[in-house]
Amino acid sequence: MTARGPLKAGEPVLLIDRKKRRYLIDLAAGGEFHSHSGVLSHDELIGSDEGTLFRSTRGMTFIALRPTITDFVLKMPRGAQVIYPKDIGPILILADIFPGARVLEAGLGSGALSIAMLRAGAHITGYEIREDFLSRAVSNVTRFLGPEVLDRYDADIRDAYAGIGTSDLDRVVLDLPEPWQVVPHAQTALRPGGIFVAYTPSIMQVAQLHARLENSAFGMAQTTEVLNRGWHVADQAVRPDHRMVAHTGFLTSARLLSESPKI
Ligand code: SAH
């Protein structure tokens, strides 16, 4: 959300209770939020500032805030496995997403990556093979960013392995099982200097992707993974968290060159 000022009807809002449980609701005039801690009327929230504390009918306190991308992605309805914020951030930088960037994204899944790239200003042509995921992605994107964003989100049922029906792209960003199948299409659809980024959970996929990039006009292929370790900070007890997410996926990027020899 990019809105400022008091909370308004129609906006998604994150409620956090005393036990740190989180709920995502869409504010509606006359609406009610029901949980086992009682009822909270939306009308109380509408017109209040972010960070305000509310009390339910059964005395539970809730803080209301506009959700960040991270809050929203972790709470939105998901069909496909989403890319988590720890990888979404680096993907935005690896793919060097900028306002107005012409991006081909496939597959769309639940729309987590779409949300982040759209908010960074990209114009996305999105391919997805499953109707249910396509509509999930579009509804998540619209719920978080508002319907105006659909001017920059051209999402369709389409198989990225079969080809890319657009040209002069700045970026191709992939989260699908066989990204190497898209390399020849990306090579003709990207402009020289364009960037290719693929997210893959398995290192076998990384090896196969590099083999294909090796025999293409792409250069500067590289792969990285992001490890994110939280810290527990409380008085004198300051130490790394006991648990962390050990693995999500690998990020592979490459740039389209117009001349060999490659670098
Ligand atoms: N990045 C997404 C998750 C994508 S999950 C997110 O952050 O929410 C992978 C998606 O790729 C699935 O929805 C799957 O249906 C889609 N997919 C698989 N093969 C595809 C293909 N050949 N073309 C387009 N989409 C494809």
Coordinates of C-alpha atoms and ligand atoms in Angstrom, one line a residue:
M1 CA 0.0 0.0 0.0
T2 CA 1.2 3.5 -0.7
A3 CA -1.7 5.3 0.9
R4 CA -1.0 7.8 3.7
G5 CA -3.2 9.5 6.3
P6 CA -6.2 7.9 8.2
L7 CA -7.3 4.4 7.3
K8 CA -10.0 4.2 4.6
A9 CA -12.7 1.8 3.6
G10 CA -11.5 -0.5 0.8
E11 CA -7.9 -0.7 2.1
P12 CA -6.3 -3.9 3.3
V13 CA -5.3 -3.6 7.0
L14 CA -3.1 -5.8 9.2
L15 CA -4.3 -6.4 12.7
I16 CA -1.8 -7.7 15.3
D17 CA -3.0 -8.8 18.6
R18 CA -1.2 -9.0 22.0
K19 CA -0.1 -12.5 21.2
K20 CA 1.5 -11.3 18.0
R21 CA -1.1 -13.1 15.9
R22 CA -1.6 -11.4 12.6
Y23 CA -4.8 -10.9 10.6
L24 CA -5.3 -9.3 7.2
I25 CA -8.7 -7.7 6.6
D26 CA -10.2 -5.4 4.0
L27 CA -11.8 -2.4 5.6
A28 CA -15.5 -2.0 4.6
A29 CA -18.1 0.4 6.1
G30 CA -20.3 -1.5 8.5
G31 CA -17.9 -4.5 8.4
E32 CA -16.9 -6.6 11.4
F33 CA -13.8 -8.6 12.2
H34 CA -14.6 -11.8 14.1
S35 CA -12.0 -13.8 16.0
H36 CA -12.2 -16.0 19.1
S37 CA -11.0 -12.8 20.9
G38 CA -14.3 -11.1 20.1
V39 CA -15.5 -8.6 17.5
L40 CA -14.0 -5.4 16.2
S41 CA -16.0 -3.0 14.1
H42 CA -14.4 -1.8 10.9
D43 CA -16.1 1.6 11.5
E44 CA -13.9 2.1 14.5
L45 CA -10.8 1.6 12.4
I46 CA -11.9 3.7 9.4
G47 CA -10.7 7.3 9.9
S48 CA -8.0 6.3 12.5
D49 CA -4.3 6.6 12.2
E50 CA -2.0 3.6 11.6
G51 CA -0.6 2.3 14.8
T52 CA -3.7 2.9 16.8
L53 CA -4.7 0.4 19.4
F54 CA -8.2 -1.1 19.4
R55 CA -10.1 -3.2 21.8
S56 CA -12.4 -6.1 20.8
T57 CA -15.7 -6.9 22.5
R58 CA -13.9 -9.5 24.6
G59 CA -11.1 -7.1 25.6
M60 CA -8.3 -8.2 23.3
T61 CA -6.2 -5.4 22.0
F62 CA -5.2 -5.1 18.4
I63 CA -2.8 -2.7 16.6
A64 CA -3.9 -1.7 13.1
L65 CA -1.4 -0.9 10.4
R66 CA -1.3 -0.8 6.6
P67 CA 0.5 -4.0 5.5
T68 CA 4.0 -3.9 4.0
I69 CA 4.8 -6.1 1.0
T70 CA 6.2 -8.7 3.5
D71 CA 3.1 -8.5 5.7
F72 CA 0.8 -8.9 2.7
V73 CA 2.7 -11.7 0.9
L74 CA 2.8 -13.8 4.1
K75 CA -0.9 -13.4 4.7
M76 CA -2.5 -13.2 1.2
P77 CA -4.2 -16.3 -0.3
R78 CA -1.7 -18.5 -1.9
G79 CA -2.1 -21.3 -4.4
A80 CA 1.4 -21.8 -5.7
Q81 CA 4.5 -21.5 -3.5
V82 CA 5.4 -17.8 -3.3
I83 CA 8.9 -16.3 -3.5
Y84 CA 9.6 -15.1 0.0
P85 CA 10.6 -11.5 0.8
K86 CA 14.2 -12.5 1.5
D87 CA 14.5 -13.5 -2.2
I88 CA 12.1 -10.9 -3.6
G89 CA 14.3 -8.0 -2.4
P90 CA 17.5 -9.4 -4.1
I91 CA 15.6 -10.2 -7.3
L92 CA 14.5 -6.6 -7.6
I93 CA 18.2 -5.6 -7.5
L94 CA 19.6 -8.4 -9.6
A95 CA 17.0 -7.7 -12.3
D96 CA 17.6 -4.0 -11.7
I97 CA 13.9 -3.2 -11.9
F98 CA 13.1 0.4 -12.5
P99 CA 10.0 2.6 -13.1
G100 CA 8.8 1.9 -16.6
A101 CA 10.9 -1.3 -17.1
R102 CA 9.3 -3.6 -19.7
V103 CA 9.3 -7.0 -17.9
L104 CA 8.2 -10.4 -18.9
E105 CA 7.3 -12.5 -15.9
A106 CA 6.5 -16.2 -15.9
G107 CA 4.9 -18.0 -14.0
L108 CA 2.8 -15.7 -11.9
G109 CA 1.8 -18.2 -9.2
S110 CA 0.2 -16.2 -6.4
G111 CA 1.6 -12.9 -7.6
A112 CA 4.1 -12.2 -4.8
L113 CA 6.9 -11.3 -7.2
S114 CA 4.5 -9.4 -9.4
I115 CA 3.5 -7.2 -6.5
A116 CA 7.1 -6.2 -5.7
M117 CA 8.0 -5.5 -9.3
L118 CA 4.9 -3.5 -10.0
R119 CA 5.5 -1.5 -6.9
A120 CA 9.0 -0.8 -8.1
G121 CA 7.3 0.7 -11.2
A122 CA 7.6 -2.1 -13.8
H123 CA 5.2 -2.7 -16.7
I124 CA 4.7 -6.5 -16.6
T125 CA 3.6 -8.9 -19.3
G126 CA 2.8 -12.0 -17.3
Y127 CA 2.5 -15.6 -18.4
E128 CA 0.8 -18.3 -16.4
I129 CA -0.4 -21.7 -17.5
R130 CA -3.0 -22.3 -14.8
E131 CA -6.2 -20.3 -14.8
D132 CA -6.7 -20.6 -11.0
F133 CA -3.2 -19.2 -10.4
L134 CA -3.7 -16.4 -12.9
S135 CA -6.9 -15.2 -11.2
R136 CA -5.3 -15.6 -7.8
A137 CA -2.3 -13.5 -8.9
V138 CA -4.5 -10.8 -10.4
S139 CA -6.7 -10.6 -7.4
N140 CA -3.7 -10.4 -5.0
V141 CA -2.0 -7.7 -7.1
T142 CA -5.3 -5.7 -7.3
R143 CA -6.0 -6.1 -3.6
F144 CA -2.6 -4.8 -2.5
L145 CA -1.9 -2.1 -5.2
G146 CA -5.4 -1.1 -6.3
P147 CA -7.2 -1.6 -9.7
E148 CA -5.2 1.3 -11.4
V149 CA -2.1 -1.0 -11.4
L150 CA -3.8 -3.3 -14.0
D151 CA -2.8 -0.7 -16.6
R152 CA 0.8 -2.0 -16.0
Y153 CA -0.1 -5.7 -15.4
D154 CA -1.0 -7.5 -18.6
A155 CA -1.4 -11.1 -17.3
D156 CA -2.6 -14.0 -19.5
I157 CA -2.8 -17.7 -19.8
R158 CA 0.2 -18.6 -21.8
D159 CA 3.1 -21.1 -21.8
A160 CA 6.4 -19.4 -21.6
Y161 CA 8.1 -22.5 -23.0
A162 CA 6.2 -22.0 -26.3
G163 CA 7.6 -18.5 -26.9
I164 CA 7.4 -14.8 -25.9
G165 CA 5.0 -12.8 -28.0
T166 CA 6.6 -9.4 -27.4
S167 CA 10.0 -7.8 -28.1
D168 CA 12.3 -5.1 -26.9
L169 CA 11.9 -6.2 -23.3
D170 CA 14.2 -4.8 -20.6
R171 CA 13.9 -7.8 -18.3
V172 CA 12.8 -11.5 -18.3
V173 CA 12.1 -12.8 -14.7
L174 CA 11.2 -16.4 -14.3
D175 CA 9.9 -18.7 -11.6
L176 CA 8.9 -21.9 -13.3
P177 CA 10.4 -25.4 -13.4
E178 CA 12.4 -25.4 -16.6
P179 CA 13.7 -21.8 -17.1
W180 CA 16.3 -23.1 -19.7
Q181 CA 13.4 -23.7 -22.1
V182 CA 12.8 -19.9 -22.1
V183 CA 16.4 -19.0 -22.8
P184 CA 16.1 -19.0 -26.6
H185 CA 12.9 -17.0 -26.5
A186 CA 14.3 -14.5 -24.0
Q187 CA 17.3 -14.1 -26.4
T188 CA 15.1 -12.7 -29.1
A189 CA 12.6 -10.9 -26.9
L190 CA 15.1 -8.9 -24.8
R191 CA 16.9 -5.9 -26.0
P192 CA 20.7 -6.0 -26.0
G193 CA 21.9 -5.4 -22.4
G194 CA 18.6 -6.8 -21.1
I195 CA 18.7 -8.9 -18.0
F196 CA 17.4 -12.5 -17.5
V197 CA 16.7 -13.7 -13.9
A198 CA 15.5 -17.1 -12.8
Y199 CA 14.5 -18.4 -9.4
T200 CA 14.9 -22.2 -9.0
P201 CA 14.7 -24.3 -5.9
S202 CA 17.1 -27.0 -7.0
I203 CA 20.8 -26.8 -7.9
M204 CA 20.2 -29.4 -10.7
Q205 CA 18.0 -26.7 -12.3
V206 CA 20.8 -24.2 -11.9
A207 CA 23.3 -26.5 -13.7
Q208 CA 20.9 -27.1 -16.6
L209 CA 20.2 -23.4 -16.9
H210 CA 23.9 -22.5 -17.0
A211 CA 24.5 -25.1 -19.7
R212 CA 21.8 -23.5 -21.8
L213 CA 23.0 -20.0 -21.1
E214 CA 26.5 -21.1 -22.1
N215 CA 25.3 -21.8 -25.6
S216 CA 23.4 -18.6 -26.0
A217 CA 24.0 -14.9 -26.6
F218 CA 23.8 -14.3 -22.8
G219 CA 26.9 -13.6 -20.8
M220 CA 27.8 -12.8 -17.2
A221 CA 25.8 -15.7 -15.9
Q222 CA 25.9 -16.0 -12.2
T223 CA 24.1 -17.7 -9.4
T224 CA 23.6 -16.8 -5.8
E225 CA 21.6 -17.8 -2.8
V226 CA 20.4 -15.6 0.1
L227 CA 20.8 -16.7 3.7
N228 CA 18.9 -14.6 6.1
R229 CA 19.5 -15.0 9.8
G230 CA 17.4 -13.2 12.3
W231 CA 18.7 -12.1 15.8
H232 CA 17.1 -12.3 19.1
V233 CA 17.7 -9.1 21.0
A234 CA 16.5 -8.8 24.6
D235 CA 18.4 -7.1 27.3
Q236 CA 21.6 -9.1 27.8
A237 CA 20.4 -12.0 25.7
V238 CA 21.6 -10.9 22.3
R239 CA 22.2 -13.9 20.0
P240 CA 21.3 -15.3 16.6
D241 CA 17.8 -16.9 16.4
H242 CA 17.9 -20.6 17.0
R243 CA 16.0 -21.3 13.8
M244 CA 16.3 -20.0 10.3
V245 CA 15.0 -20.9 6.9
A246 CA 17.9 -22.9 5.5
H247 CA 16.8 -23.0 1.9
T248 CA 14.3 -21.5 -0.5
G249 CA 15.9 -21.1 -4.0
F250 CA 18.8 -20.1 -6.1
L251 CA 18.9 -16.8 -8.1
T252 CA 20.5 -17.0 -11.5
S253 CA 21.0 -13.9 -13.6
A254 CA 22.6 -13.2 -17.0
R255 CA 22.8 -10.3 -19.5
L256 CA 22.0 -10.4 -23.2
L257 CA 25.1 -9.4 -25.2
S258 CA 25.0 -8.5 -28.9
E259 CA 28.5 -9.6 -29.6
S260 CA 30.8 -12.6 -28.7
P261 CA 33.3 -13.3 -27.3
K262 CA 31.4 -13.6 -24.1
I263 CA 32.3 -12.3 -20.7
Ligands
SAH1 N1 6.7 -16.3 -8.3 C1 5.4 -16.6 -7.9 C2 5.2 -18.1 -7.7 C3 5.3 -18.9 -9.0 S1 5.1 -20.6 -8.8 C4 5.0 -15.9 -6.7 O1 5.9 -15.2 -6.1 O2 3.9 -15.9 -6.2 C5 5.4 -21.2 -10.4 C6 4.3 -20.9 -11.4 O3 4.7 -21.2 -12.7 C7 3.0 -21.8 -11.2 O4 1.9 -21.0 -11.0 C8 2.9 -22.6 -12.5 O5 1.6 -22.8 -12.9 C9 3.6 -21.7 -13.5 N2 4.2 -22.3 -14.7 C10 4.8 -23.5 -14.8 N3 5.2 -23.7 -16.0 C11 4.9 -22.6 -16.7 C12 5.1 -22.2 -18.1 N4 5.6 -23.0 -19.0 N5 4.6 -21.0 -18.5 C13 4.0 -20.2 -17.6 N6 3.8 -20.5 -16.3 C14 4.2 -21.7 -15.9

